[in-house]
Coordinates of C-alpha atoms in Angstrom, one line a residue:
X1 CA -41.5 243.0 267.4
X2 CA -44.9 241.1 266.4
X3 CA -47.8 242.0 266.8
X4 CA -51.0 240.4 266.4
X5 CA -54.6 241.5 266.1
X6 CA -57.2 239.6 265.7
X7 CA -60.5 241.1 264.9
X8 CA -62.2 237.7 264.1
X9 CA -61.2 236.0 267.6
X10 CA -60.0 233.4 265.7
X11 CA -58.1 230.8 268.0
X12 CA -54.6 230.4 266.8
X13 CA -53.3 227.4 268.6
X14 CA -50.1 229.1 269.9
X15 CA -49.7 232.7 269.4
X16 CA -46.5 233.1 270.9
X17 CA -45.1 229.9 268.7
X18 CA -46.6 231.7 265.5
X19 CA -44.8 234.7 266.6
X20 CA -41.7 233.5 267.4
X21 CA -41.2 231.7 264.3
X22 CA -42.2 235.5 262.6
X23 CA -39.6 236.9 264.6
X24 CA -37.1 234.4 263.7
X25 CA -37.4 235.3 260.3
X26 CA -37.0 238.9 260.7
X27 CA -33.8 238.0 262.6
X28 CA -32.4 236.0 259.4
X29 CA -33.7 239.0 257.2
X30 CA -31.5 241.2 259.3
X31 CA -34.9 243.5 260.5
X32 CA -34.6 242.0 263.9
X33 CA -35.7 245.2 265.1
X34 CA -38.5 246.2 262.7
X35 CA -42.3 246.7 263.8
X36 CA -44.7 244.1 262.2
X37 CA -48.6 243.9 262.7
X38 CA -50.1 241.1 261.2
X39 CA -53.9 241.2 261.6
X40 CA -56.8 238.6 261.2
X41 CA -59.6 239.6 259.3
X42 CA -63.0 238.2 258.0
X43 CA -63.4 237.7 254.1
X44 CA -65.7 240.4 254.0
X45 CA -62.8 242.6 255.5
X46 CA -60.4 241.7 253.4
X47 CA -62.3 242.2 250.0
X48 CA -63.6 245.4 251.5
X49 CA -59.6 246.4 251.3
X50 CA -58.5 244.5 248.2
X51 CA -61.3 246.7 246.6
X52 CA -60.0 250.0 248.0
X53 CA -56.0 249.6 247.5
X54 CA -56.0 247.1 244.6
X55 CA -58.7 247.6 242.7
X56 CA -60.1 244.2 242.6
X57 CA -63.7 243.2 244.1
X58 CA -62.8 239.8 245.4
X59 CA -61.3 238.3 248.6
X60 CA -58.0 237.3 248.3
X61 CA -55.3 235.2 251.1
X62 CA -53.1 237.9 252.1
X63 CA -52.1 241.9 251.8
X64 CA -49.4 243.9 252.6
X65 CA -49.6 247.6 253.6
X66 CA -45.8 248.8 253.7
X67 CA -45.3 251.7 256.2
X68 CA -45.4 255.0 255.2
X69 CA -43.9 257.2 257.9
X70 CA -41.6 259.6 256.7
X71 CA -37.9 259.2 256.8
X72 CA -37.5 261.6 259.4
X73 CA -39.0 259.1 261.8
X74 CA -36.8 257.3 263.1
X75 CA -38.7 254.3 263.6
X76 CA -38.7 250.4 262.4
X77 CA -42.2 250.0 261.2
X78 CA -42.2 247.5 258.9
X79 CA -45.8 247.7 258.4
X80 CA -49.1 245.3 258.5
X81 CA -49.9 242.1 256.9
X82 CA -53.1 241.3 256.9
X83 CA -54.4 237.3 256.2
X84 CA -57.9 236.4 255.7
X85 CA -57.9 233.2 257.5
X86 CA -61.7 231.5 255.8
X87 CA -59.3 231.7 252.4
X88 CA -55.9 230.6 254.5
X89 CA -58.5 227.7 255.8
X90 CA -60.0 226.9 252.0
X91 CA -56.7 227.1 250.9
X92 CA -55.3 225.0 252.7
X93 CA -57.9 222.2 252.2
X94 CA -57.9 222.2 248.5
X95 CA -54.0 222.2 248.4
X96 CA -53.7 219.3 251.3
X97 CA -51.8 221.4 253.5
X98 CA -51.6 221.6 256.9
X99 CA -53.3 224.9 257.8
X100 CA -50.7 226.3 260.6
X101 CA -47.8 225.4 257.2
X102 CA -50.1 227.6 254.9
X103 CA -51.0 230.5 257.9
X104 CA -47.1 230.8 258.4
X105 CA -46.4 230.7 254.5
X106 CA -49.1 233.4 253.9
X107 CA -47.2 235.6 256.9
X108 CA -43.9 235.1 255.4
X109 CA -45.2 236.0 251.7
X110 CA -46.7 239.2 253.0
X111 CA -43.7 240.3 255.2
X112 CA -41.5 239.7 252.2
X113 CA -43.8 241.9 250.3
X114 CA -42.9 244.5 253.2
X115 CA -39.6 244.3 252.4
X116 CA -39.6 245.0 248.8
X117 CA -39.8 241.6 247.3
X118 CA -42.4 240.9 244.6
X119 CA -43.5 238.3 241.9
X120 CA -44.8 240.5 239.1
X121 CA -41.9 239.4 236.8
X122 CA -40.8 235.6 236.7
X123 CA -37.3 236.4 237.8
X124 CA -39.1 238.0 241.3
X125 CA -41.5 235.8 241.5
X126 CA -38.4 232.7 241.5
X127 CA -36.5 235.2 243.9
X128 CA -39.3 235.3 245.8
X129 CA -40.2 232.2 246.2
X130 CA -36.8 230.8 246.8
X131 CA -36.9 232.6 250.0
X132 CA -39.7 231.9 250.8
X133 CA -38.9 228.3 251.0
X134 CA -35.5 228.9 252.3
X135 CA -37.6 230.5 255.2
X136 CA -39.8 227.7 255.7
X137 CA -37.8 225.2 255.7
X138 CA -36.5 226.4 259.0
X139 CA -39.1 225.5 260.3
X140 CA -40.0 222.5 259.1
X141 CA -42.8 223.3 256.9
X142 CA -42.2 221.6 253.2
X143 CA -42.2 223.8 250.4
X144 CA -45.5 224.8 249.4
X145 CA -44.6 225.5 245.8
X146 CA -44.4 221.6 245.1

């Protein structure tokens, strides 16, 4: 299940197209059943928590905050992504990209995240991105690496 929160009120042209796609993906990742909240923050927001969990005083596009409920609970939480959408929006300009492409790319890099994958090492970081594009290209969205 998606979820989305949106503490900005920005207008996301179709909410339940942007989460079906999400969900799709999960399907294919075999986490069909998994609990993801993305959420839709300000770029004060998001540099507010890229300080306090990474460390670093800037904004950034996207975080990922894996779940951390113990084992014991037996529950799918996958855990929230959360996508500054004034840098998704920049972004997206400067790359000459359509923004809903890059939204959707910056929601499947963060879930990915979720899942274990990362792109600290060049061998992740191909891994990674290899999905990514594999994922996007289902739904039609070019791959943003080129």
């Amino acid at each position: 299940m998606i979820v989305i929160q949106n503490s900005i009120n920005f207008k996301l042209e179709s909410e339940k197209a942007f989460t079906d796609q999400l969900q799709s993906a999960l399907d294919d990742l075999n986490k069909a059943d998994g609990e993801l909240l993305i959420r839709f923050v300000s770029s004060q927001e998001i540099q507010k928590l890229n300080k306090a969990y990474r460390h670093q005083d800037k904004t950034t596009n996207v975080l990922s905050f894996p779940s951390d409920l113990p084992i014991e609970i037996d529950e799918s939480i996958l855990g929230d992504v959360v996508i500054c959408i004034e840098v998704v929006e920049r972004e997206a300009r400067q790359q000459n990209k359509q923004f809903s492409d890059h939204l959707m790319h910056m929601a499947i890099h963060g879930t990915l995240h979720l899942l274990g994958f990362d792109h600290n090492e060049e061998n992740e970081a191909l891994e990674m991105e290899a999905l990514e594009v594999k994922i996007l290209a289902t739904m039609n969205i070019v791959n943003p690496y080129v």
